[in-house]
PDB file of C-alpha atoms and ligand atoms in Angstrom:
ATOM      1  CA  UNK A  21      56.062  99.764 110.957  1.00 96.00           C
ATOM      2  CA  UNK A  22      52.901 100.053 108.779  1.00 97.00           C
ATOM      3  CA  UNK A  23      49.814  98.305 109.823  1.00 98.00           C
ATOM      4  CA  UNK A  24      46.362  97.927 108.650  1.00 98.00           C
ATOM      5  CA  UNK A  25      43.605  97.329 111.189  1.00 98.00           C
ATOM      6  CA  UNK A  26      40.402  95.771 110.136  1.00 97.00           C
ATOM      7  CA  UNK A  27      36.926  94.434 111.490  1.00 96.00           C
ATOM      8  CA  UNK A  28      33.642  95.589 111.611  1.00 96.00           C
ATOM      9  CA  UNK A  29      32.042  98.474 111.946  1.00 94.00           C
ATOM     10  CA  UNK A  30      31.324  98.800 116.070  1.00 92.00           C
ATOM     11  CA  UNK A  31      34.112  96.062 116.399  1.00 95.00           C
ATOM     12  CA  UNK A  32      36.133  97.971 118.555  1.00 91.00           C
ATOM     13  CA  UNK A  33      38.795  98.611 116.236  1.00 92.00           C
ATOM     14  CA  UNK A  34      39.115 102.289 116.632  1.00 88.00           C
ATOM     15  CA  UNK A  35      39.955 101.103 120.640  1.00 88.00           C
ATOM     16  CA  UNK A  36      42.894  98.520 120.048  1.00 94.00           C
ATOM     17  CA  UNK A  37      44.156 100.754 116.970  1.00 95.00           C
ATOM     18  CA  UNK A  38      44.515 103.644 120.048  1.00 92.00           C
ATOM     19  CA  UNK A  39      46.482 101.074 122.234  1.00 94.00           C
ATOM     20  CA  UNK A  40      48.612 100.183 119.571  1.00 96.00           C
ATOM     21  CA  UNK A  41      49.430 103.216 118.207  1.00 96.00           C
ATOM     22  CA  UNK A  42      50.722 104.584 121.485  1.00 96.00           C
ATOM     23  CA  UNK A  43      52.883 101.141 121.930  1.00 95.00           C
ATOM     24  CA  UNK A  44      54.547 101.455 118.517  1.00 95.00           C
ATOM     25  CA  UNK A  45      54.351 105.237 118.508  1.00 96.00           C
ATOM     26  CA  UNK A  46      52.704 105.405 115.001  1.00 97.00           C
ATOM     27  CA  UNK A  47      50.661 107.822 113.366  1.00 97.00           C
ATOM     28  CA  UNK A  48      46.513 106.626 114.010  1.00 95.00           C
ATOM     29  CA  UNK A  49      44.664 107.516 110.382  1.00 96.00           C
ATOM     30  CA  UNK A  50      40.967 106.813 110.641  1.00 95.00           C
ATOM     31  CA  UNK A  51      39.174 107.530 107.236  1.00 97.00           C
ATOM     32  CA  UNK A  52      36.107 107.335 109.651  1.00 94.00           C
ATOM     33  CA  UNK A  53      37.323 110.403 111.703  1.00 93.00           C
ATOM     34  CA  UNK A  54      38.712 111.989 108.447  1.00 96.00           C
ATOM     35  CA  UNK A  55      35.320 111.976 106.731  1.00 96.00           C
ATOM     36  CA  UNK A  56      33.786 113.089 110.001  1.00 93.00           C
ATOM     37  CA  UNK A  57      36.250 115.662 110.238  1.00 93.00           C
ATOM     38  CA  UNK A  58      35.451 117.253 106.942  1.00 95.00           C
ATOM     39  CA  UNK A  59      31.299 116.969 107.849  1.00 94.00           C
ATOM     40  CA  UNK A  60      32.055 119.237 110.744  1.00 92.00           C
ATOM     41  CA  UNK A  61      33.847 121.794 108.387  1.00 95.00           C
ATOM     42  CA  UNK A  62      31.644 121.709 105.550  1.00 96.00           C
ATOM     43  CA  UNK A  63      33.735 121.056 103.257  1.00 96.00           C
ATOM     44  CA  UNK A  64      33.534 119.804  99.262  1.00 96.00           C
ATOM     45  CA  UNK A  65      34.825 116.372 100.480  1.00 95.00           C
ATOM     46  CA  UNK A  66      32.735 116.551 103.713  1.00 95.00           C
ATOM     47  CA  UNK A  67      29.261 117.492 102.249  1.00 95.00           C
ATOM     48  CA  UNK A  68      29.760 114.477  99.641  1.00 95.00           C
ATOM     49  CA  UNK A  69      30.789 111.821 102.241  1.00 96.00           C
ATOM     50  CA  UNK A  70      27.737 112.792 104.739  1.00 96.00           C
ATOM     51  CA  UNK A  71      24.665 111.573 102.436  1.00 94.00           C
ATOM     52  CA  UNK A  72      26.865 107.950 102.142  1.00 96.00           C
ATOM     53  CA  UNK A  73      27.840 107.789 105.641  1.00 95.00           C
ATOM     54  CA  UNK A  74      24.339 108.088 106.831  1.00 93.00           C
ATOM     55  CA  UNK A  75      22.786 105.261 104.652  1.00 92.00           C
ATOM     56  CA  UNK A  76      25.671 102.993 105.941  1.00 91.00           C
ATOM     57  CA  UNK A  77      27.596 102.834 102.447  1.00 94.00           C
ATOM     58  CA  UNK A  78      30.628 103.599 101.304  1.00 96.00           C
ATOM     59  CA  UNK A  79      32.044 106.426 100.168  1.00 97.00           C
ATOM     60  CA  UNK A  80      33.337 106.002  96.675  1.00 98.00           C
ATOM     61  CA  UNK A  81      36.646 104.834  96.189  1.00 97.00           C
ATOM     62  CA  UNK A  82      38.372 107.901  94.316  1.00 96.00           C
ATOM     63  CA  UNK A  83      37.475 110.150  96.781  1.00 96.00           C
ATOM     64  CA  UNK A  84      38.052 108.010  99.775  1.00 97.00           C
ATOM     65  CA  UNK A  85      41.548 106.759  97.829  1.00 97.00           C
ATOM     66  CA  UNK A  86      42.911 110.405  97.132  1.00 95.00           C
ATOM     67  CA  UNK A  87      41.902 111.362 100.468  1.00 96.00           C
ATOM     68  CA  UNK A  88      43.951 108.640 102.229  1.00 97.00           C
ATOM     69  CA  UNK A  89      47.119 109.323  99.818  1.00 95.00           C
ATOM     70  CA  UNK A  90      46.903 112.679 100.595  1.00 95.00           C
ATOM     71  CA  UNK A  91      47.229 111.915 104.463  1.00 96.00           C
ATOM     72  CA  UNK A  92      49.515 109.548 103.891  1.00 96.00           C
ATOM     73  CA  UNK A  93      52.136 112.277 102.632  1.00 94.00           C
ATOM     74  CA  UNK A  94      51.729 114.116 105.660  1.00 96.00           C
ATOM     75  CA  UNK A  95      55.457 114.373 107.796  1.00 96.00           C
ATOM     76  CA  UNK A  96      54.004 112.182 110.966  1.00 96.00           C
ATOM     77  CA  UNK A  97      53.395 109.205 108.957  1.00 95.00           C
ATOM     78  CA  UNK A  98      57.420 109.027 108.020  1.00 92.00           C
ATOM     79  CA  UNK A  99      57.808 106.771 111.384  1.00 91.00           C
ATOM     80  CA  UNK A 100      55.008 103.846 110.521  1.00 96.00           C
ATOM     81  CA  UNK A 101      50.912 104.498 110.830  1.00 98.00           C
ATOM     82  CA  UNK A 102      48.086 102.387 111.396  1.00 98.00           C
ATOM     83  CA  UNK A 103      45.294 102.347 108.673  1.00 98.00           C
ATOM     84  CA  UNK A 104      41.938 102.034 110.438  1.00 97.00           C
ATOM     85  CA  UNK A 105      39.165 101.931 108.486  1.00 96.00           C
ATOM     86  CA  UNK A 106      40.873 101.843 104.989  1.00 98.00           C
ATOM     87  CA  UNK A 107      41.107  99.623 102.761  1.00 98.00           C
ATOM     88  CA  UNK A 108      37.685  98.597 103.054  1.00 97.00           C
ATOM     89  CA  UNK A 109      37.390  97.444  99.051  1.00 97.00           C
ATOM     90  CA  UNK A 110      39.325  95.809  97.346  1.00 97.00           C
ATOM     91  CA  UNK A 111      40.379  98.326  95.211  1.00 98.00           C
ATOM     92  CA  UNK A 112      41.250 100.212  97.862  1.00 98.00           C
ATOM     93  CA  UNK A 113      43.744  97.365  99.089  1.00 98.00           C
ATOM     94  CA  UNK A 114      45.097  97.530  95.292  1.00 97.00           C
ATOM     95  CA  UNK A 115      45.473 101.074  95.109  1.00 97.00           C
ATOM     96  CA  UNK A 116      47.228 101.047  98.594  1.00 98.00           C
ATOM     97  CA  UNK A 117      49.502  98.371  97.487  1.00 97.00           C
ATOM     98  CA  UNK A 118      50.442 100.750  94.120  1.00 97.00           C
ATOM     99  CA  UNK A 119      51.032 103.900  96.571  1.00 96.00           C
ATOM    100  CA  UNK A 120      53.183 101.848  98.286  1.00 96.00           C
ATOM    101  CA  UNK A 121      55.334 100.440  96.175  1.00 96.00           C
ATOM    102  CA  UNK A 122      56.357 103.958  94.604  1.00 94.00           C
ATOM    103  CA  UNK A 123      58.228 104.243  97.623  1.00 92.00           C
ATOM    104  CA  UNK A 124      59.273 100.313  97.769  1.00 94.00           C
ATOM    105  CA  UNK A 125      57.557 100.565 101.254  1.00 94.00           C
ATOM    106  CA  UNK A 126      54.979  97.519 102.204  1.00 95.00           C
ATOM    107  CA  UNK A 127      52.231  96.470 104.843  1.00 97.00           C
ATOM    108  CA  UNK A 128      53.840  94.678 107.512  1.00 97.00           C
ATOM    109  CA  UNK A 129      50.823  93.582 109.250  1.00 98.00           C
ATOM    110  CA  UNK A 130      46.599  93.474 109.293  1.00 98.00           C
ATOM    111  CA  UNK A 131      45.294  93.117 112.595  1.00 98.00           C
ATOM    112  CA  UNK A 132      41.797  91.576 112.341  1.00 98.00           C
ATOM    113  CA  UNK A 133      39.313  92.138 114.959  1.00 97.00           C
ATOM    114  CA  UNK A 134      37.129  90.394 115.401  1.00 97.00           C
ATOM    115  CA  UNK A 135      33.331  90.551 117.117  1.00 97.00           C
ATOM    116  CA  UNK A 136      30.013  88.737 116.945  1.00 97.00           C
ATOM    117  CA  UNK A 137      27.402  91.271 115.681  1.00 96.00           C
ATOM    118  CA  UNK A 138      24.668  90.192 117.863  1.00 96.00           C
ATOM    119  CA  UNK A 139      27.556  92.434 120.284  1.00 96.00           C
ATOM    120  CA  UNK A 140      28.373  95.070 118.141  1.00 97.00           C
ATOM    121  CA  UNK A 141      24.936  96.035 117.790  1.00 97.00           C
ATOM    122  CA  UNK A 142      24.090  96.244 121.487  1.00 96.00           C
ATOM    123  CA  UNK A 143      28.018  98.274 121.531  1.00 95.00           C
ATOM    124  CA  UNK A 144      27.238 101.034 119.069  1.00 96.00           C
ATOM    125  CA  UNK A 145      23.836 101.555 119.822  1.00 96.00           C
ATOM    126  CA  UNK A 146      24.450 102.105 123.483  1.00 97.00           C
ATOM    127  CA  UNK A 147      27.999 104.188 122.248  1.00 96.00           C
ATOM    128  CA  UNK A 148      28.395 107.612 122.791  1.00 96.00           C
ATOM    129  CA  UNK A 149      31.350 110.299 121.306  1.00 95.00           C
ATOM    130  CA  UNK A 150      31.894 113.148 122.697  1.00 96.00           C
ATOM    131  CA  UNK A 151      31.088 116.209 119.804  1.00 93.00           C
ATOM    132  CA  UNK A 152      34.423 118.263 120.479  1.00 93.00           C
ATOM    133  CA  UNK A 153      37.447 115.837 121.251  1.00 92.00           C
ATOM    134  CA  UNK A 154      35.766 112.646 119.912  1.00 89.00           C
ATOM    135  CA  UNK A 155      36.656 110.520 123.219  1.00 91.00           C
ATOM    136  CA  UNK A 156      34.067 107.178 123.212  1.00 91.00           C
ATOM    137  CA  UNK A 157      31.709 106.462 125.833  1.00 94.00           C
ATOM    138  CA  UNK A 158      28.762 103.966 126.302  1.00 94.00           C
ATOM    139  CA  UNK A 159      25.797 104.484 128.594  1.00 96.00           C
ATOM    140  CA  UNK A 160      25.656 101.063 129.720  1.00 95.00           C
ATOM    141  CA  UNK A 161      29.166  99.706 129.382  1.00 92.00           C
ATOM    142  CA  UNK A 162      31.470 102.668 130.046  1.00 92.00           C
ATOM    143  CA  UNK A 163      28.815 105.696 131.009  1.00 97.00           C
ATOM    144  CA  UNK A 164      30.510 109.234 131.805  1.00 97.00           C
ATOM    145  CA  UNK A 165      30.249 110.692 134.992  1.00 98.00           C
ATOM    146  CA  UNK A 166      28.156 113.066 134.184  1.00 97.00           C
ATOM    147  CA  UNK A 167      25.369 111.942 131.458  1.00 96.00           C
ATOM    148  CA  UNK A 168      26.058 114.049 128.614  1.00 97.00           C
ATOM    149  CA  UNK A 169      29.442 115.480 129.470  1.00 98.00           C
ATOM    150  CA  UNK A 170      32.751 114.191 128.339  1.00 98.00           C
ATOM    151  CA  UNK A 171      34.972 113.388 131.457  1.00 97.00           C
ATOM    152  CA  UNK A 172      37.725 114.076 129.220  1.00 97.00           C
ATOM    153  CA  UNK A 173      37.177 117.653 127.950  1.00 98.00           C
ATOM    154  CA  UNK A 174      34.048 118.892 129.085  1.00 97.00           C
ATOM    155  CA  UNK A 175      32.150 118.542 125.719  1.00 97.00           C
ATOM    156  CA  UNK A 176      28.818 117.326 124.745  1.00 98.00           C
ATOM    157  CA  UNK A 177      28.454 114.074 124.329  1.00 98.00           C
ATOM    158  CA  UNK A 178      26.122 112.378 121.768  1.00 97.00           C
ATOM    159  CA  UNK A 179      25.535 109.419 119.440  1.00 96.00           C
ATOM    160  CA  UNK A 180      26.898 109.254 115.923  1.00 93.00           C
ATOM    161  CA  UNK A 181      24.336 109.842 113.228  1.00 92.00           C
ATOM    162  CA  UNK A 182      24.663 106.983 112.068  1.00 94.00           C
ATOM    163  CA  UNK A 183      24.632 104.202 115.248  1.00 96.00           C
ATOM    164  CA  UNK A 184      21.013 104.024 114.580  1.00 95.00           C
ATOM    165  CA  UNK A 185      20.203 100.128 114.570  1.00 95.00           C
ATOM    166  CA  UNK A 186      18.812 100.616 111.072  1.00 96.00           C
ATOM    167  CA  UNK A 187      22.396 102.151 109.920  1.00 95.00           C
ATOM    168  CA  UNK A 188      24.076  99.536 111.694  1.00 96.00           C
ATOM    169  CA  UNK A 189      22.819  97.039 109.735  1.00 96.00           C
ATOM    170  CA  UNK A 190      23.499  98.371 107.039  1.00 95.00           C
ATOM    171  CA  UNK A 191      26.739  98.529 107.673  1.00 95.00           C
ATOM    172  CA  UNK A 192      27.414  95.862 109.159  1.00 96.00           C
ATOM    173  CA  UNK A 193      25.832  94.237 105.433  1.00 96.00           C
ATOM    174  CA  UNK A 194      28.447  96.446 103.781  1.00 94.00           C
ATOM    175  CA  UNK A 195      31.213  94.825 105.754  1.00 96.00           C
ATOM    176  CA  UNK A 196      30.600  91.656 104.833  1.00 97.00           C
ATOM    177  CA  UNK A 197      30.225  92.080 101.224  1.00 97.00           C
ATOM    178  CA  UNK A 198      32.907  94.696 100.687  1.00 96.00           C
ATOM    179  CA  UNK A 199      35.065  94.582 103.374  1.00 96.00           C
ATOM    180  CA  UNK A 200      35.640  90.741 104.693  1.00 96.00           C
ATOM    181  CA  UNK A 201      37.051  89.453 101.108  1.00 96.00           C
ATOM    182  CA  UNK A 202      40.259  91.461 102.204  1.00 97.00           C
ATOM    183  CA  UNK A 203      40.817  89.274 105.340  1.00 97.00           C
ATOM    184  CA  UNK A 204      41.614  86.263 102.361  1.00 96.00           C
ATOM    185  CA  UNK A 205      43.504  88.924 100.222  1.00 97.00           C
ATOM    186  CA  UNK A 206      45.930  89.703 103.220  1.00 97.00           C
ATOM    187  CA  UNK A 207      46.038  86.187 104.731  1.00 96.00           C
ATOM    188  CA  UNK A 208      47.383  85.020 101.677  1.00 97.00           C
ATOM    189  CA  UNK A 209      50.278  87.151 102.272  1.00 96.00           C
ATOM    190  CA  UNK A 210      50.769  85.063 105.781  1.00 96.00           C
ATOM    191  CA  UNK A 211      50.623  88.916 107.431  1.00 97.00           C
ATOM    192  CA  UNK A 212      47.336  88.712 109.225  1.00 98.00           C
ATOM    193  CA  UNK A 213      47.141  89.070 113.292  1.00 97.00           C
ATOM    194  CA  UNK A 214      44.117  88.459 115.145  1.00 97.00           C
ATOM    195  CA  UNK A 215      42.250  89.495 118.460  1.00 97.00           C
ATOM    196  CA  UNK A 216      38.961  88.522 119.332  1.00 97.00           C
ATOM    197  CA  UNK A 217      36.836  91.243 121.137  1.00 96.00           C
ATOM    198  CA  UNK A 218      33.905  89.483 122.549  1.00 96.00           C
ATOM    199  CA  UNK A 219      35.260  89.625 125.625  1.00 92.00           C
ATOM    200  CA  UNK A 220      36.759  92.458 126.505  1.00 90.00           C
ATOM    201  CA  UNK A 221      39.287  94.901 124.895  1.00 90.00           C
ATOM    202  CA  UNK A 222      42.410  94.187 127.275  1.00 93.00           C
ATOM    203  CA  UNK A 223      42.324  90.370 126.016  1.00 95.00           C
ATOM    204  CA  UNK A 224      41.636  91.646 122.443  1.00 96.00           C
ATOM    205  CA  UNK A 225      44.874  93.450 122.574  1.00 96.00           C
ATOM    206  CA  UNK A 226      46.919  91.094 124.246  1.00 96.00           C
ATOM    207  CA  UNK A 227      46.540  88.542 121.843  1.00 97.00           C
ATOM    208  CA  UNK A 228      47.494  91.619 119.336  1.00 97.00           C
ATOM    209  CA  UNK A 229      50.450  92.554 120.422  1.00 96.00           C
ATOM    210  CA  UNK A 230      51.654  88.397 121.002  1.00 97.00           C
ATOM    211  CA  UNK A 231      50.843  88.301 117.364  1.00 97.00           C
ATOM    212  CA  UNK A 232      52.820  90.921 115.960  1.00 97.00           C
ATOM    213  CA  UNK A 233      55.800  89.991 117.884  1.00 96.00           C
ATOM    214  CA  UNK A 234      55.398  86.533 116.329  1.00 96.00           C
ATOM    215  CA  UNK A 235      56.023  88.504 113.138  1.00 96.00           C
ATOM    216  CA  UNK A 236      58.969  89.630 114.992  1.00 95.00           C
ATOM    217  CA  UNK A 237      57.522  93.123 114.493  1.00 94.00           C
ATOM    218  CA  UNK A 238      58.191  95.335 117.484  1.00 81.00           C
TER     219      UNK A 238
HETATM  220  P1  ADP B  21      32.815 102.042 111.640  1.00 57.67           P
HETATM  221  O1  ADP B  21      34.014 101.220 111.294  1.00 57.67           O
HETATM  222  O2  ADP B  21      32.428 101.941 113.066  1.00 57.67           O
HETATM  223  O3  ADP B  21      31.678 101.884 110.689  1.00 57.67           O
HETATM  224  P2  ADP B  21      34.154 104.446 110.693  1.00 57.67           P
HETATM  225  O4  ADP B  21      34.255 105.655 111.525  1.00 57.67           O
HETATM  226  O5  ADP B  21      35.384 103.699 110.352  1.00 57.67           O
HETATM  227  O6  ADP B  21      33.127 103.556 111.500  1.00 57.67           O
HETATM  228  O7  ADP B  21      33.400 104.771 109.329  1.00 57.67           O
HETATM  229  C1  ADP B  21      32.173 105.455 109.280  1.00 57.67           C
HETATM  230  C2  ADP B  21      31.666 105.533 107.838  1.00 57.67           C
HETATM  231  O8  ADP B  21      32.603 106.280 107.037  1.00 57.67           O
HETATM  232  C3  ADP B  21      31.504 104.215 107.109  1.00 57.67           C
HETATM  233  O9  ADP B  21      30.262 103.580 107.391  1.00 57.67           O
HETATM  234  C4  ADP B  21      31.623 104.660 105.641  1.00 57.67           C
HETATM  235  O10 ADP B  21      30.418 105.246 105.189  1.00 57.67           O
HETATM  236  C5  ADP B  21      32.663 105.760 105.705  1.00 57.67           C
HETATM  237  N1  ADP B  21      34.033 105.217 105.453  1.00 57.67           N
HETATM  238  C6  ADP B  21      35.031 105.107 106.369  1.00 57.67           C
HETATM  239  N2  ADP B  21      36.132 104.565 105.804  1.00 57.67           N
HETATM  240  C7  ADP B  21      35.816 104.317 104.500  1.00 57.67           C
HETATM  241  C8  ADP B  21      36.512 103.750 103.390  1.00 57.67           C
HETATM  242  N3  ADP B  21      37.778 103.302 103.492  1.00 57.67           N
HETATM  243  N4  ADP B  21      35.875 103.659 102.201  1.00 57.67           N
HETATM  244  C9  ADP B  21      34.623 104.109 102.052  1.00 57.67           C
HETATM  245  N5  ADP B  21      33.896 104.631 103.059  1.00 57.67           N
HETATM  246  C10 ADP B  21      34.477 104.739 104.271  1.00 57.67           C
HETATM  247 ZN1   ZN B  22      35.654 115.507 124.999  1.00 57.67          ZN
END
């Protein structure tokens, strides 16, 4: 099974896509943690994507498009994946469908999640990730046990660069210009799932999973 997963930034995608990817054992591949990834090593692709990242654009679409192919070649994605974070462009969607095809393989669904932003912003800016195994937090929501320490590994925990309130509305601008036209590209396909987060994730991903297996996908 090959899914997409989109919604916006802070939307809680990166949570359901976790849930699901353990339920339908599928490869997770965040171009978020990817990017982040490479900013922690330093490297060519890393160093670019850091000065776009932290104004709350996007990364071009070459790079981010030739990263993703590149990933998706990798062994563990033979079984099914779930895209999060990518496409987030249009092009990106067309250059995704082209990849695809090669291999005569298709998207069989794009969960949409979706979240007022009035509640995203209070999410991110109160969100936390912890520095070494990236587990999530939030001080008021979902605090750790110890302030600053990740219950999970021990690590530091600390906000993302950029879940400033400035950034955040920035991206949350990017979004709705680049990002939302794909929820018409996809729906037009009929393959489109939804889950609405304003509530709490547990109802989010209920109405998830009754979705896909309305798409008898399971
Ligand atoms: P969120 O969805 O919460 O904004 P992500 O971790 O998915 O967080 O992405 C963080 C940043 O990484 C984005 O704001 C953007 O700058 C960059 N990025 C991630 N995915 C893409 C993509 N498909 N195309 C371009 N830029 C991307
Ligand atoms: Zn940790």
């Amino acid at each position: 099974m090959k899914l997409i997963i989109l919604g916006a930034p802070g939307s809680g995608k990166g949570t359901a896509a976790t849930v699901i990817r353990e339920k339908y054992s599928l490869a997770h591949i965040s171009t978020g943690d990817l990017f982040r990834y490479n900013i922690k090593e330093q490297t060519k692709l890393g160093i670019e994507a850091k000065s776009y990242i932290d104004r709350g654009a996007l990364v071009p679409d070459d790079v981010t498009i030739r990263m993703v192919a590149d990933r998706l070649g990798n062994d563990d994605c033979k079984s099914g994946y779930i895209l999060d974070g990518f496409p987030r462009t249009t092009a990106q969607a067309k250059a995704l469908d082209e990849l695809l095809a090669k291999t005569g393989d298709k998207i069989d669904a794009v969960i949409h999640v979706i979240t007022d932003d009035d509640i995203i912003m209070d999410r991110v800016t109160t969100r936390r990730v912890c520095e070494k195994c990236g587990a999530s937090f939030n001080v008021k929501y979902m605090p750790s046990k110890v302030e600053g320490v990740c219950d999970v590994c021990g690590g530091k925990t600390v906000m993302r660069s950029d879940d400033n309130p400035e950034t955040v509305g920035k991206r949350l601008e990017t979004y709705k210009e680049n990002t939302r036209p794909l929820i018409d590209f996809y729906n037009a396909r009929g393959i489109i799932v939804e889950g609405n987060n304003n509530v709490d994730s547990a109802t989010c991903i209920k109405s998830i999973e009754d979705g896909l297996a309305r798409l008898n996908l399971n």
